[in-house]
Short mmCIF file of C-alpha atoms and ligand atoms in Angstrom, two decimals:
data_model
loop_
_atom_site.label_atom_id
_atom_site.label_comp_id
_atom_site.label_asym_id
_atom_site.label_seq_id
_atom_site.Cartn_x
_atom_site.Cartn_y
_atom_site.Cartn_z
CA MET A 1 -8.89 -35.28 -18.37
CA LEU A 2 -11.56 -33.17 -19.86
CA ASN A 3 -15.21 -34.39 -20.23
CA ILE A 4 -15.86 -32.38 -23.80
CA LYS A 5 -19.28 -32.31 -25.19
CA ILE A 6 -19.66 -32.66 -28.65
CA GLU A 7 -22.66 -30.86 -30.47
CA LYS A 8 -22.21 -31.36 -34.46
CA THR A 9 -23.33 -29.20 -36.86
CA THR A 10 -26.73 -30.10 -38.82
CA SER A 11 -25.68 -27.51 -41.61
CA PRO A 12 -22.21 -28.02 -42.77
CA ARG A 13 -20.64 -25.55 -44.46
CA GLN A 14 -19.26 -25.43 -47.99
CA LYS A 15 -15.53 -26.29 -48.01
CA PRO A 16 -13.48 -23.10 -49.58
CA ASP A 17 -11.33 -23.26 -52.96
CA TYR A 18 -8.31 -25.40 -51.52
CA ASN A 19 -6.17 -23.89 -54.42
CA ASN A 20 -7.09 -20.72 -53.22
CA LEU A 21 -6.89 -20.64 -49.29
CA GLY A 22 -4.75 -17.60 -48.60
CA PHE A 23 -4.47 -17.25 -45.05
CA GLY A 24 -7.04 -17.27 -42.07
CA ARG A 25 -10.03 -16.47 -44.36
CA HIS A 26 -12.09 -19.37 -43.97
CA PHE A 27 -13.36 -21.17 -40.82
CA THR A 28 -14.21 -24.73 -39.80
CA ASP A 29 -18.13 -25.87 -38.93
CA HIS A 30 -17.03 -26.61 -35.16
CA MET A 31 -15.29 -24.56 -32.64
CA PHE A 32 -14.38 -25.78 -29.06
CA ILE A 33 -15.18 -23.57 -26.01
CA MET A 34 -14.36 -24.01 -22.18
CA ASP A 35 -15.62 -21.14 -19.61
CA TYR A 36 -13.38 -20.26 -16.41
CA SER A 37 -15.90 -18.90 -13.40
CA ASP A 38 -15.84 -19.67 -9.77
CA GLY A 39 -12.05 -20.07 -9.66
CA THR A 40 -12.09 -22.70 -12.38
CA TRP A 41 -12.19 -24.01 -15.85
CA ASN A 42 -15.42 -25.99 -16.86
CA ASN A 43 -17.97 -26.64 -19.54
CA PRO A 44 -15.74 -28.05 -21.99
CA ARG A 45 -17.65 -28.38 -25.35
CA ILE A 46 -17.43 -28.66 -28.96
CA VAL A 47 -20.34 -26.43 -30.89
CA PRO A 48 -21.31 -25.39 -34.34
CA TYR A 49 -18.66 -22.52 -35.39
CA ASN A 50 -20.95 -19.34 -34.52
CA ASP A 51 -20.66 -16.06 -33.38
CA ILE A 52 -20.37 -15.49 -29.61
CA THR A 53 -22.30 -13.27 -27.75
CA LEU A 54 -20.62 -10.84 -24.97
CA SER A 55 -21.61 -8.33 -22.59
CA PRO A 56 -20.56 -4.41 -24.23
CA ALA A 57 -18.66 -4.11 -20.59
CA ALA A 58 -16.96 -7.56 -21.08
CA MET A 59 -13.34 -6.54 -20.24
CA VAL A 60 -11.76 -7.74 -22.78
CA PHE A 61 -13.47 -4.88 -24.79
CA HIS A 62 -11.97 -2.30 -22.71
CA TYR A 63 -8.51 -3.05 -21.44
CA GLY A 64 -7.87 -6.43 -24.00
CA GLN A 65 -7.03 -8.78 -21.36
CA GLU A 66 -6.56 -11.33 -24.47
CA MET A 67 -4.15 -14.06 -25.13
CA PHE A 68 -3.86 -16.03 -28.59
CA GLU A 69 -1.75 -18.93 -29.57
CA GLY A 70 -1.12 -20.34 -33.55
CA LEU A 71 -0.73 -24.00 -34.35
CA LYS A 72 -0.95 -26.23 -37.39
CA ALA A 73 -2.16 -29.68 -38.08
CA TYR A 74 -1.40 -31.70 -41.15
CA TYR A 75 -2.65 -34.60 -42.97
CA THR A 76 0.25 -36.97 -44.21
CA LYS A 77 0.11 -39.23 -47.24
CA ASP A 78 -0.26 -42.16 -45.22
CA GLY A 79 -3.47 -40.46 -43.79
CA ASN A 80 -2.07 -39.65 -40.44
CA ILE A 81 -2.97 -35.92 -38.79
CA GLN A 82 -0.15 -34.64 -36.97
CA LEU A 83 0.81 -31.64 -34.53
CA PHE A 84 4.03 -29.98 -34.66
CA ARG A 85 5.17 -29.70 -31.15
CA PRO A 86 2.04 -28.64 -29.58
CA GLN A 87 3.42 -28.65 -25.97
CA LYS A 88 5.71 -25.61 -26.80
CA ASN A 89 2.80 -23.82 -27.53
CA ILE A 90 0.67 -24.58 -24.35
CA GLU A 91 3.73 -23.97 -22.26
CA ARG A 92 4.15 -20.25 -23.85
CA MET A 93 0.40 -19.75 -23.45
CA ASN A 94 0.56 -20.29 -19.80
CA ARG A 95 3.62 -18.07 -19.79
CA THR A 96 1.33 -15.51 -21.75
CA ASN A 97 -1.52 -16.21 -19.02
CA ASP A 98 0.81 -15.49 -16.16
CA ARG A 99 1.78 -12.16 -17.76
CA ILE A 100 -1.63 -11.10 -18.20
CA CYS A 101 -3.31 -12.39 -15.05
CA ILE A 102 -5.56 -15.09 -16.92
CA PRO A 103 -5.50 -18.37 -15.29
CA ARG A 104 -3.44 -21.15 -16.33
CA ILE A 105 -5.10 -24.22 -18.30
CA ASN A 106 -3.87 -27.61 -17.54
CA PRO A 107 -1.45 -28.58 -20.10
CA ASP A 108 -2.98 -31.71 -20.75
CA ASP A 109 -6.63 -30.33 -20.90
CA ALA A 110 -5.34 -27.81 -23.53
CA LEU A 111 -3.69 -30.68 -25.75
CA GLN A 112 -6.62 -32.69 -25.59
CA ALA A 113 -9.43 -29.96 -26.54
CA ILE A 114 -6.73 -29.35 -29.21
CA LYS A 115 -6.39 -33.16 -30.75
CA ALA A 116 -10.52 -33.07 -30.06
CA ILE A 117 -11.42 -30.01 -32.49
CA VAL A 118 -8.98 -31.33 -34.84
CA GLU A 119 -10.37 -34.68 -35.20
CA VAL A 120 -13.82 -33.44 -34.96
CA ASP A 121 -12.86 -31.04 -38.16
CA LYS A 122 -10.56 -33.15 -39.72
CA GLU A 123 -11.99 -32.98 -43.18
CA TRP A 124 -11.52 -29.45 -43.26
CA ILE A 125 -7.36 -30.12 -43.55
CA PRO A 126 -6.19 -29.31 -46.68
CA THR A 127 -3.73 -31.84 -48.33
CA SER A 128 -2.24 -29.63 -51.11
CA GLU A 129 1.77 -28.75 -50.97
CA GLY A 130 1.97 -25.67 -48.50
CA THR A 131 -1.23 -26.21 -47.13
CA SER A 132 -2.32 -27.19 -43.67
CA LEU A 133 -4.92 -26.33 -41.08
CA TYR A 134 -4.15 -23.53 -38.47
CA ILE A 135 -5.27 -23.70 -35.23
CA ARG A 136 -5.93 -20.76 -33.28
CA PRO A 137 -6.35 -20.95 -29.30
CA PHE A 138 -7.59 -18.08 -27.43
CA ILE A 139 -8.70 -16.66 -24.30
CA ILE A 140 -10.65 -13.67 -23.28
CA ALA A 141 -12.06 -11.75 -20.43
CA THR A 142 -15.87 -11.88 -19.75
CA GLU A 143 -16.40 -10.46 -16.99
CA PRO A 144 -18.41 -7.16 -17.32
CA HIS A 145 -16.74 -4.48 -15.12
CA LEU A 146 -14.96 -1.34 -16.00
CA GLY A 147 -12.72 -1.24 -13.37
CA VAL A 148 -8.91 -1.89 -14.17
CA ALA A 149 -8.45 -5.19 -12.69
CA PRO A 150 -8.26 -8.90 -13.93
CA SER A 151 -11.60 -10.34 -14.63
CA LYS A 152 -13.06 -13.14 -12.82
CA THR A 153 -14.60 -14.97 -15.85
CA TYR A 154 -12.88 -15.62 -19.45
CA MET A 155 -13.76 -18.03 -22.38
CA PHE A 156 -10.93 -20.46 -24.03
CA ILE A 157 -12.25 -21.08 -27.44
CA ILE A 158 -10.11 -22.81 -30.34
CA ILE A 159 -10.94 -21.96 -34.15
CA LEU A 160 -9.52 -23.59 -37.06
CA SER A 161 -8.71 -22.38 -40.44
CA PRO A 162 -7.37 -23.86 -43.55
CA VAL A 163 -4.55 -21.91 -45.05
CA ALA A 164 -1.94 -21.66 -47.69
CA SER A 165 1.32 -19.45 -47.09
CA TYR A 166 1.01 -16.11 -44.76
CA TYR A 167 2.34 -13.85 -47.13
CA ALA A 168 1.43 -13.58 -50.69
CA GLU A 169 4.95 -13.82 -51.97
CA GLY A 170 4.86 -17.53 -50.63
CA LEU A 171 8.30 -19.00 -50.50
CA ASN A 172 9.63 -15.51 -52.74
CA PRO A 173 11.16 -13.38 -50.44
CA VAL A 174 9.48 -10.78 -48.75
CA LYS A 175 10.47 -6.89 -48.47
CA ILE A 176 11.06 -5.47 -44.84
CA TYR A 177 11.33 -2.19 -43.85
CA ILE A 178 13.51 -1.52 -40.62
CA GLU A 179 11.35 0.31 -38.43
CA ASN A 180 12.81 3.84 -37.17
CA LYS A 181 10.04 5.74 -35.47
CA TYR A 182 8.04 3.45 -33.55
CA VAL A 183 9.04 0.52 -31.24
CA ARG A 184 6.99 -2.80 -30.35
CA ALA A 185 8.50 -4.10 -27.05
CA VAL A 186 10.88 -3.07 -23.97
CA LYS A 187 12.24 -4.79 -21.47
CA GLY A 188 10.06 -5.78 -18.70
CA GLY A 189 7.18 -5.15 -20.92
CA THR A 190 5.22 -7.91 -22.74
CA GLY A 191 7.21 -8.35 -26.10
CA PHE A 192 7.55 -12.34 -25.02
CA ALA A 193 3.60 -12.52 -24.43
CA LYS A 194 1.49 -13.57 -27.33
CA ILE A 195 -1.09 -10.91 -26.66
CA GLY A 196 -3.44 -9.04 -29.42
CA GLY A 197 -1.86 -6.17 -27.77
CA ASN A 198 1.41 -6.46 -29.16
CA TYR A 199 0.12 -6.80 -32.40
CA VAL A 200 -2.29 -3.61 -32.56
CA ALA A 201 0.46 -1.51 -31.53
CA SER A 202 2.48 -2.31 -34.53
CA LEU A 203 -0.51 -1.89 -37.45
CA LYS A 204 0.75 1.81 -37.59
CA ALA A 205 4.14 0.92 -39.01
CA GLN A 206 2.99 -1.83 -40.68
CA MET A 207 0.48 0.37 -42.71
CA ASP A 208 3.20 2.94 -43.45
CA ALA A 209 5.74 0.58 -44.51
CA LYS A 210 3.13 -0.73 -46.76
CA GLU A 211 2.57 2.35 -48.61
CA LEU A 212 6.46 2.51 -49.15
CA GLY A 213 6.24 -1.24 -50.64
CA TYR A 214 7.16 -3.57 -47.89
CA SER A 215 5.52 -6.50 -46.53
CA GLN A 216 6.17 -5.92 -42.69
CA VAL A 217 8.53 -4.08 -40.50
CA LEU A 218 11.57 -5.35 -38.26
CA TRP A 219 11.37 -3.98 -34.97
CA LEU A 220 14.67 -2.56 -33.48
CA ASP A 221 15.09 -2.25 -29.29
CA GLY A 222 12.71 0.16 -27.44
CA VAL A 223 15.39 1.90 -25.74
CA GLU A 224 18.42 2.24 -28.06
CA HIS A 225 16.74 1.97 -31.23
CA LYS A 226 19.86 0.00 -32.30
CA TYR A 227 19.48 -3.73 -32.13
CA VAL A 228 17.18 -5.71 -33.84
CA ASP A 229 14.20 -7.63 -32.11
CA GLU A 230 11.58 -9.39 -34.68
CA VAL A 231 9.42 -8.82 -37.47
CA GLY A 232 6.24 -9.25 -35.20
CA ALA A 233 4.47 -12.00 -37.51
CA MET A 234 7.87 -13.93 -37.53
CA ASN A 235 11.16 -13.87 -35.69
CA VAL A 236 14.48 -13.10 -37.72
CA PHE A 237 17.42 -14.98 -38.54
CA PHE A 238 20.48 -13.72 -40.53
CA VAL A 239 23.36 -15.50 -42.01
CA ILE A 240 26.47 -13.18 -41.68
CA GLY A 241 29.80 -15.26 -43.15
CA ASP A 242 29.13 -18.87 -41.91
CA GLU A 243 27.53 -18.18 -38.77
CA VAL A 244 23.91 -17.66 -38.29
CA VAL A 245 22.56 -15.39 -35.85
CA THR A 246 19.05 -14.21 -34.38
CA PRO A 247 17.98 -11.98 -31.34
CA SER A 248 18.59 -13.91 -28.14
CA LEU A 249 15.56 -14.14 -25.62
CA ASP A 250 17.46 -12.59 -22.81
CA GLU A 251 15.52 -9.15 -23.30
CA GLY A 252 12.31 -10.67 -23.00
CA SER A 253 11.06 -8.43 -26.08
CA ILE A 254 10.61 -11.21 -28.45
CA LEU A 255 8.22 -13.56 -28.91
CA PRO A 256 10.02 -17.25 -28.06
CA GLY A 257 8.86 -18.78 -31.55
CA VAL A 258 8.25 -22.75 -31.59
CA THR A 259 10.13 -22.58 -35.36
CA ARG A 260 12.77 -19.91 -33.93
CA ASP A 261 13.71 -22.94 -31.62
CA SER A 262 13.20 -25.73 -33.78
CA CYS A 263 15.33 -23.81 -36.39
CA LEU A 264 18.02 -23.71 -34.20
CA ALA A 265 18.13 -27.24 -32.96
CA LEU A 266 18.27 -28.20 -36.89
CA LEU A 267 21.14 -25.59 -37.74
CA LYS A 268 23.15 -26.88 -34.34
CA LYS A 269 22.38 -30.94 -35.56
CA TRP A 270 23.72 -30.02 -39.06
CA GLY A 271 26.96 -28.63 -37.30
CA ILE A 272 25.99 -24.90 -38.68
CA LYS A 273 27.29 -22.44 -35.93
CA ALA A 274 24.25 -20.59 -34.73
CA THR A 275 24.32 -18.07 -32.19
CA GLU A 276 21.67 -16.31 -29.97
CA ARG A 277 22.64 -12.77 -29.14
CA ARG A 278 22.13 -8.95 -29.77
CA ILE A 279 22.83 -7.91 -33.52
CA SER A 280 22.84 -4.20 -34.01
CA VAL A 281 21.49 -2.86 -37.21
CA ASP A 282 24.93 -1.28 -37.62
CA GLU A 283 26.44 -4.55 -37.61
CA LEU A 284 24.17 -5.71 -40.33
CA ALA A 285 24.63 -2.50 -42.49
CA GLN A 286 28.38 -3.28 -42.12
CA ALA A 287 28.26 -6.98 -42.61
CA TYR A 288 26.02 -6.05 -45.92
CA ASP A 289 29.06 -3.78 -47.24
CA ARG A 290 31.55 -6.30 -46.77
CA GLY A 291 29.71 -8.73 -48.78
CA GLU A 292 28.86 -10.94 -45.62
CA LEU A 293 25.27 -10.58 -44.99
CA LYS A 294 24.43 -13.91 -47.18
CA GLU A 295 20.73 -14.49 -45.93
CA VAL A 296 18.07 -13.05 -44.01
CA PHE A 297 14.87 -15.07 -43.19
CA GLY A 298 11.90 -15.25 -40.82
CA THR A 299 10.43 -17.78 -39.09
CA GLY A 300 6.88 -18.72 -37.56
CA THR A 301 4.20 -21.01 -37.62
CA ALA A 302 2.17 -19.08 -39.94
CA ALA A 303 5.27 -18.17 -42.09
CA VAL A 304 7.28 -21.28 -41.95
CA ILE A 305 10.57 -20.06 -42.93
CA SER A 306 9.87 -16.64 -44.83
CA PRO A 307 13.22 -15.55 -46.67
CA VAL A 308 13.73 -11.79 -47.10
CA GLY A 309 15.03 -10.31 -49.96
CA GLU A 310 15.48 -6.62 -49.03
CA LEU A 311 15.66 -4.63 -46.28
CA ASN A 312 15.50 -0.72 -45.98
CA TYR A 313 17.08 1.00 -43.25
CA ASN A 314 16.88 5.04 -43.20
CA GLY A 315 16.56 4.53 -47.00
CA LYS A 316 19.88 2.51 -47.16
CA ILE A 317 18.61 -0.54 -49.54
CA MET A 318 20.18 -4.17 -48.77
CA THR A 319 19.43 -6.88 -51.57
CA ILE A 320 19.99 -9.77 -49.66
CA ASN A 321 21.31 -12.85 -51.97
CA ASP A 322 20.02 -11.40 -55.08
CA GLY A 323 16.35 -11.30 -53.90
CA LYS A 324 16.53 -15.31 -53.70
CA ILE A 325 16.31 -17.68 -51.60
CA GLY A 326 19.31 -18.73 -49.92
CA THR A 327 20.53 -22.11 -49.31
CA ILE A 328 20.25 -22.30 -45.47
CA SER A 329 16.81 -20.82 -45.71
CA GLN A 330 15.58 -23.47 -48.16
CA LYS A 331 17.29 -26.23 -46.71
CA LEU A 332 15.58 -25.07 -43.40
CA TYR A 333 12.06 -24.70 -45.31
CA ASP A 334 12.43 -28.39 -47.05
CA VAL A 335 13.73 -30.18 -43.61
CA MET A 336 11.02 -28.23 -41.52
CA THR A 337 7.61 -28.91 -43.78
CA GLY A 338 9.10 -32.25 -44.32
CA ILE A 339 8.96 -33.46 -41.00
CA GLN A 340 5.82 -31.24 -40.47
CA TRP A 341 3.84 -33.03 -43.61
CA GLY A 342 5.23 -36.68 -43.01
CA ASN A 343 7.67 -36.66 -45.79
CA LEU A 344 10.96 -36.64 -43.47
CA ALA A 345 11.50 -39.13 -40.55
CA ASP A 346 10.55 -37.27 -37.20
CA ASP A 347 14.06 -38.00 -35.79
CA MET A 348 13.67 -34.47 -33.54
CA GLY A 349 10.83 -35.92 -31.67
CA TRP A 350 9.01 -33.28 -32.58
CA ILE A 351 5.50 -34.97 -34.02
CA GLU A 352 2.24 -35.54 -31.71
CA ARG A 353 -0.29 -37.52 -33.57
CA VAL A 354 -3.97 -36.76 -33.10
C1 LIG B 401 1.94 -17.43 -35.79
O1 LIG B 401 2.61 -17.41 -36.48
O2 LIG B 401 1.04 -18.33 -35.62
C2 LIG B 401 1.06 -15.92 -35.71
O3 LIG B 401 0.64 -15.96 -34.40
C3 LIG B 401 1.97 -15.19 -36.39
C4 LIG B 401 0.49 -14.45 -36.51
C5 LIG B 401 0.58 -13.10 -36.09
C6 LIG B 401 -0.09 -14.78 -37.72
#
């Protein structure tokens, strides 16, 4: 159990326009910080949101030893604050930590820290439909040292951001470019870990795709350039005939998304055939030509369920479901957000009250 010191701000900030939040642009009044030094996590505290000071030699600036997580808090109609499967994010945080040599954080302490900062800034949780409080825990290497080695000191920080949809399109389908030049991850690499390095490596492809009018790229495997991996900000699902398929986690090259896992569980519960396996881009193109590629959607904490209306593979344009959201995507969105916002019973046991 952490003994968290709380220092409240004396100058609360102006709340943003809750009808025009966008994603990740506004931050609340406080942040949680805990240090790692002398072999232990210590000094847990909640302080006014502010800039932090680091040595220019801090290792995070040089070799990128950094990880992050993303989850959300929701206000229910009856005034409860709830989190969605936070334990899954915390488990993933420690798997990421293991991969990039950051010391683990006790899962109970991490959950306590998340709940404490959400409680302090609960007035910032937006209430209108489609909005939530995005929680961004992250860890940075702070030791001033230019040797390539794991840092001996770290900061674990949690900041909060009231958000609406990740994509400007909202629940309208996005256009995705199937990347044929750059790769995101290979087996044995860091694709499964939630580290900044995976995301910076994706920027060039994303910017090139943007110039062509696409919101994001769909990554193919890094070896054969043949099998579908993920979109980067989300995992991806395809409805082919009467089967829902999504890339399996076996290669270790995609993020084990919490929303991905939840969609698989709901589909199984509804008796819809849902399979995790390798999916080649040729299989998709052939299914499209046969008229069997019925729906494509992305899943993620930030993106929730994001329907895909168009895929472009080497100039072959595949228009999915006439550019409209499909039945399965809509049902997953309705049920997932229904549970998250407390409008539907939590019969999966996914909700954690703050
Ligand atoms: C999330 O869905 O929480 C993510 O971390 C994706 C992100 C890069 C915005």
